[in-house]
Coordinates of C-alpha atoms in Angstrom, one line a residue:
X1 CA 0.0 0.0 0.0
X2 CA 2.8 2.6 0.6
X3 CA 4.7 1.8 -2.7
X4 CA 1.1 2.2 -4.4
X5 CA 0.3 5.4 -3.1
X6 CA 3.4 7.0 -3.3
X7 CA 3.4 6.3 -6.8
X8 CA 0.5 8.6 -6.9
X9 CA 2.3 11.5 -6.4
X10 CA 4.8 11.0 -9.0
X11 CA 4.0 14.2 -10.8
X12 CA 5.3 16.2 -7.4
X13 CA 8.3 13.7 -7.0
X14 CA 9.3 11.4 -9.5
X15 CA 12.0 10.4 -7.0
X16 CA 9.9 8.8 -5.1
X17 CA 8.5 6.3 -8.0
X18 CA 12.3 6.0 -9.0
X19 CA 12.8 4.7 -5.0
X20 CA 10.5 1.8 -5.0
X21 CA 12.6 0.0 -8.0
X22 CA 16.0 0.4 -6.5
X23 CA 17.3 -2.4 -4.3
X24 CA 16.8 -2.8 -0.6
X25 CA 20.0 -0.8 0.3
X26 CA 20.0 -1.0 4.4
X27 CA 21.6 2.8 5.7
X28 CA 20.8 2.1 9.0
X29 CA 23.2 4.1 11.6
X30 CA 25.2 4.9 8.0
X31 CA 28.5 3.6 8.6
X32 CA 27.8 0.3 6.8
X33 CA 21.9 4.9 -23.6
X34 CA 25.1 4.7 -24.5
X35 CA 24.6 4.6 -27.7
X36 CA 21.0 5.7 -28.1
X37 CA 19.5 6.8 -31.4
X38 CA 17.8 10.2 -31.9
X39 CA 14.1 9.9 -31.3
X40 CA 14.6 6.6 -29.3
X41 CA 11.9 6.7 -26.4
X42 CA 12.1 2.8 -25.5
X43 CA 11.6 3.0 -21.2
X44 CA 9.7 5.7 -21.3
X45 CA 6.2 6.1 -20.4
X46 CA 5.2 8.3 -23.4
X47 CA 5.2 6.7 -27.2
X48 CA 6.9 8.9 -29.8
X49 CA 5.1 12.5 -29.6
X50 CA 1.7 11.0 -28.3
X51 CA 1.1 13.7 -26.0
X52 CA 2.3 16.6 -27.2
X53 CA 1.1 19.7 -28.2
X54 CA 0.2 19.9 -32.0
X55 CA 2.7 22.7 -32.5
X56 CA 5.4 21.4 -30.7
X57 CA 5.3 18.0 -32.6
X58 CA 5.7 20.5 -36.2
X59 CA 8.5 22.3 -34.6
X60 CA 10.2 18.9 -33.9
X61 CA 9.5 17.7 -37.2
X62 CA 10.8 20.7 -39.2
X63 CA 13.6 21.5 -36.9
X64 CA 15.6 17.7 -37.3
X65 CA 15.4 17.9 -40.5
X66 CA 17.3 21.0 -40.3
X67 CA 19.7 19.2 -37.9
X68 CA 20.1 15.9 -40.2
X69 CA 20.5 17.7 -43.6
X70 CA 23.2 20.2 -41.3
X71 CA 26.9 20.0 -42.1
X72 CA 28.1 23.6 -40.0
X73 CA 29.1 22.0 -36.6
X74 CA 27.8 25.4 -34.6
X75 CA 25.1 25.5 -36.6
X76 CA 24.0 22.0 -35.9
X77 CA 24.9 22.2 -32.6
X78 CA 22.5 25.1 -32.0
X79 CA 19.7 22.6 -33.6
X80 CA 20.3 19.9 -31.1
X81 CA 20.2 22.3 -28.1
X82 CA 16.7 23.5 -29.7
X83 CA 15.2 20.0 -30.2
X84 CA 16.9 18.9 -26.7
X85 CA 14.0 21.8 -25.6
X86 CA 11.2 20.4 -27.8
X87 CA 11.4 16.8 -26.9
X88 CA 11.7 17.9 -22.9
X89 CA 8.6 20.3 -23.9
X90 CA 7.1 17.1 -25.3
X91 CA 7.4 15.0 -22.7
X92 CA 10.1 12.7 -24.6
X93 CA 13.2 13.0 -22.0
X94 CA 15.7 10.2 -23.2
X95 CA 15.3 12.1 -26.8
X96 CA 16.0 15.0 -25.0
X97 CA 19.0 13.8 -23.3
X98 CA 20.5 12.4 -26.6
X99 CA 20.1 16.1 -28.2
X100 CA 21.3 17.9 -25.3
X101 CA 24.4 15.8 -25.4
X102 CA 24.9 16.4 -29.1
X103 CA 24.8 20.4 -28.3
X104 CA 27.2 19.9 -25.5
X105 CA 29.8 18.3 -27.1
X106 CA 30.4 21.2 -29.2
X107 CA 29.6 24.3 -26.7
X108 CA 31.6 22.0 -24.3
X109 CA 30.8 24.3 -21.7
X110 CA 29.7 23.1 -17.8
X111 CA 26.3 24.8 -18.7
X112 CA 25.8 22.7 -21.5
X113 CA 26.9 19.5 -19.6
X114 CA 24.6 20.1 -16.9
X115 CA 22.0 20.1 -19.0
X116 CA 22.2 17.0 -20.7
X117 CA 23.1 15.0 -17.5
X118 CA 19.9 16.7 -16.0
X119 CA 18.3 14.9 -18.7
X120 CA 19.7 12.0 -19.0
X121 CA 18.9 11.7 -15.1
X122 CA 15.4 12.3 -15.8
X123 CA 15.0 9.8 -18.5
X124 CA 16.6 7.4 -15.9
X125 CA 13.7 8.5 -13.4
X126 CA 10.8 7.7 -16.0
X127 CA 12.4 4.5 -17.4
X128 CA 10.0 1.3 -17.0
X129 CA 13.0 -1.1 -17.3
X130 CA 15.7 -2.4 -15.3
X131 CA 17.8 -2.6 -18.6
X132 CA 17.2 0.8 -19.7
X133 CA 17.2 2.5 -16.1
X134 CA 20.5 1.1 -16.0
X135 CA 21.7 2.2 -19.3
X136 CA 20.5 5.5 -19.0
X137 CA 22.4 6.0 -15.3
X138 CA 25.3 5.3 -17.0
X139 CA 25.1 8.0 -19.6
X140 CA 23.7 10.5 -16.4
X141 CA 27.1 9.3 -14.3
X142 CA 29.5 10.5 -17.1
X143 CA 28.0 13.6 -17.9
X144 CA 27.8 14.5 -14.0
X145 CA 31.4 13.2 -14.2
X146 CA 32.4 16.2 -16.6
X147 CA 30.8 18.7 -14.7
X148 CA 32.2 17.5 -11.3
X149 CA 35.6 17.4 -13.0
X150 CA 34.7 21.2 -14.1
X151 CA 32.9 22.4 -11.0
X152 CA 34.1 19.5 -7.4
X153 CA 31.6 21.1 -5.4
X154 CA 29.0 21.2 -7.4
X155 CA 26.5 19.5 -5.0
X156 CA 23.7 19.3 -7.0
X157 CA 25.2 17.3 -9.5
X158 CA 26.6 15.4 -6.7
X159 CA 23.2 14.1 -5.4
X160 CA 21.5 13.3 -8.7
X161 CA 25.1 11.3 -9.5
X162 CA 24.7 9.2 -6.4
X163 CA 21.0 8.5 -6.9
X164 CA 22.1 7.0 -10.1
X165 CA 24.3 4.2 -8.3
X166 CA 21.6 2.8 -6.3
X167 CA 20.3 0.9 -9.3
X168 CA 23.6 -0.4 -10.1
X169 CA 25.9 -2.8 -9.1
X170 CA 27.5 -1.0 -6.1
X171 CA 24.6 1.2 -4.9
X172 CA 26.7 1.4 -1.7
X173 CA 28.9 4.1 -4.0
X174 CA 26.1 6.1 -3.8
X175 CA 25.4 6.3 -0.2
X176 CA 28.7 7.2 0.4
X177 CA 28.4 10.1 -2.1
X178 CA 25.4 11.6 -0.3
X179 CA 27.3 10.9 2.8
X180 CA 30.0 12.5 1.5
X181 CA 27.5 15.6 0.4
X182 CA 25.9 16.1 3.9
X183 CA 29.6 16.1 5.2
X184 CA 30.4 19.4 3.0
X185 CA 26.7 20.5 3.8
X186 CA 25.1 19.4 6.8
X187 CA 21.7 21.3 5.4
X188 CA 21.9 20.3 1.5
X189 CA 18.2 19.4 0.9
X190 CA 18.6 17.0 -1.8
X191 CA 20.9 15.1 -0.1
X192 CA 18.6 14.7 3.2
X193 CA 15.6 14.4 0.8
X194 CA 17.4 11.4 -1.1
X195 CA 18.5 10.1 2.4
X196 CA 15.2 10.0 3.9
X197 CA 13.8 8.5 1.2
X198 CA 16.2 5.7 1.1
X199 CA 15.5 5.3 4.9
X200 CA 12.1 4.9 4.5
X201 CA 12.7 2.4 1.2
X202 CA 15.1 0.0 3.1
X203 CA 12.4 -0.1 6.2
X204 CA 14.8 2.5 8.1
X205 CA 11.4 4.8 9.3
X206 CA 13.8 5.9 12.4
X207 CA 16.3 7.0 10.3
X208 CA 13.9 8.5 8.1
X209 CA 12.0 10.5 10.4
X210 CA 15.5 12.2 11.9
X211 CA 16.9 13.4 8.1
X212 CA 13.7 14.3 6.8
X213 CA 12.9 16.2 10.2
X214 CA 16.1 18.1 10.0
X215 CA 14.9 18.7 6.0
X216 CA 11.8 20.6 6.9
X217 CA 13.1 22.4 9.8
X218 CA 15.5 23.9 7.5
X219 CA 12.6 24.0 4.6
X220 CA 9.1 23.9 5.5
X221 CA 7.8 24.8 2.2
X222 CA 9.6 21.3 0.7
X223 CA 5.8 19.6 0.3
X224 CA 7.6 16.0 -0.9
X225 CA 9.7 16.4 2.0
X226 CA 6.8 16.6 4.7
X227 CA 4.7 14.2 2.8
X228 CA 7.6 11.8 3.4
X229 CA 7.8 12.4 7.1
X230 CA 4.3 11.8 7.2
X231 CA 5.0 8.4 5.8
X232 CA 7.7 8.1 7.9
X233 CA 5.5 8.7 11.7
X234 CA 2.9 6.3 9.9
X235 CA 5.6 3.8 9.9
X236 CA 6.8 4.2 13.5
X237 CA 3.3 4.4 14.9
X238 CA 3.2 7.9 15.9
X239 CA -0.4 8.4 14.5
X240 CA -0.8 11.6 15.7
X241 CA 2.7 13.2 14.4
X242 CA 1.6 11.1 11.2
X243 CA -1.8 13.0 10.8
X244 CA -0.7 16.4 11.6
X245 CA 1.7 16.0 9.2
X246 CA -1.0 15.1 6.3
X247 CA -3.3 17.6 7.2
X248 CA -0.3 20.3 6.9
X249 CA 0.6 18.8 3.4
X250 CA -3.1 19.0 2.2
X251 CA -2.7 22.8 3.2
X252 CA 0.6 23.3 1.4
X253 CA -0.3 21.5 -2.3
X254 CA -3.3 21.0 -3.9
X255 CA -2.2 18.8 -6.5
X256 CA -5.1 16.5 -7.3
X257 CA -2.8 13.6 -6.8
X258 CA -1.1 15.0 -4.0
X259 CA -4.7 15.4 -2.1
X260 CA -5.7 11.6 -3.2
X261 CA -2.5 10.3 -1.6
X262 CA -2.8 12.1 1.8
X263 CA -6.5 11.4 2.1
X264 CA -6.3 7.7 1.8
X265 CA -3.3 7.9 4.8
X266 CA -5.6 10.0 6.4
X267 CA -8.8 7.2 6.3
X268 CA -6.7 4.7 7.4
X269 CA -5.7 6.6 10.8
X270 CA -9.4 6.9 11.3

């Protein structure tokens, strides 16, 4: 029942859909597309252009054909950057990624590199595949790789890069990087956000309720982050922390899906 209904609030937190397909990695007291062709949207949840807007499908249309028939590299490149922008507009994220890529290798700026491993990392957080998550974390890891070599401290790419171990061979890697995060900042919200959710996945609701407390002290407004902590006072039987903590998230966002999820936690504490 939690996975299911935090899945309904994917549209606030994608995160939290990518958690419940990682493996059990246990964090309790913390001391234990290569290759992908243009257009490719295998793993994601949309078919080629399906829901985008009529408008946006003709500007993708007219604008790679612009970029296939191109032979002037800046010229090209500028095409890829726009299409990167049309396929994120149109839902189509791996395409995206693939484009962004394309316009980064020749700006070869830590802007540009940014921007396709944002991408790539959010293809990896809508893939529907094991095979293609993992492919597609790959790509993300290199491209945060760049920028990390470019900017060490860049702890937002730090945290997406270590989200992208945990559905790999040595998730452990990634722990430590978020570890390693919180160590250079104690209050970096994305790293306590990504820890309590890991908590929470791997059963540690302890845990959870501790980093995603210290979250929302530091950021009340962070709705995934109190929704969470909700989860996590369910899950250690403090019913009453658990409901206040619904109630206040029904209050902050009134995303349809957001109000489904917190009103079926809230008829169960009935």
């Amino acid at each position: 029942m939690l996975k299911k209904r935090l899945l309904l609030i994917v549209i606030s937190a994608i995160s939290i859909w990518l958690l419940f397909q990682l493996p059990k990695v246990v964090i309790e007291n913390e001391s234990s597309l290569a290759g992908g062709r243009a257009g490719d949207t295998t793993g994601t949840s949309l078919p080629d252009h399906v829901q985008a807007p009529t408008e946006v499908r003709r500007l993708i249309t007219e604008t790679k054909k612009e970029f296939l028939k191109g032979t002037e590299k800046e010229k090209n490149a500028i095409f890829a950057d726009s299409l990167a922008n049309l396929y994120k507009a149109a839902n189509q994220f791996d395409s995206a990624a693939w484009f962004s890529e394309k316009a980064a290798e020749f700006f070869n700026n830590t802007e540009s590199w940014i921007k396709a491993a944002d991408n790539y990392y959010q293809a990896y957080t809508l893939a529907l595949n094991q095979e293609r998550q993992r492919s597609l974390a790959a790509k993300a890891q290199e491209l945060y790789g760049k920028v990390l070599d470019r900017e060490p401290h860049n702890l937002d790419a730090k945290s997406k890069m270590a989200m992208t171990y945990l559905s790999s061979s040595n998730p452990m890697q990634g722990i430590t990087m978020l570890r390693e995060v919180l160590a250079e900042d104690p209050k970096n919200e994305s790293a306590l956000f990504n820890m309590g959710m890991l908590s929470i996945q791997s059963g540690q609701f302890d845990r959870a309720v501790e980093r995603l407390e210290e979250l929302t002290e530091i950021n009340p407004a962070h709705v995934q982050g109190q929704l969470l902590l909700g989860v996590a006072y369910l899950n250690t039987n403090a019913k009453d922390k658990a409901r206040a903590q619904f109630e206040k998230v029904k209050q902050m966002d009134q995303d349809p899906a957001v109000q489904a999820t917190v009103d079926s936690y809230l008829e169960d504490l009935k």
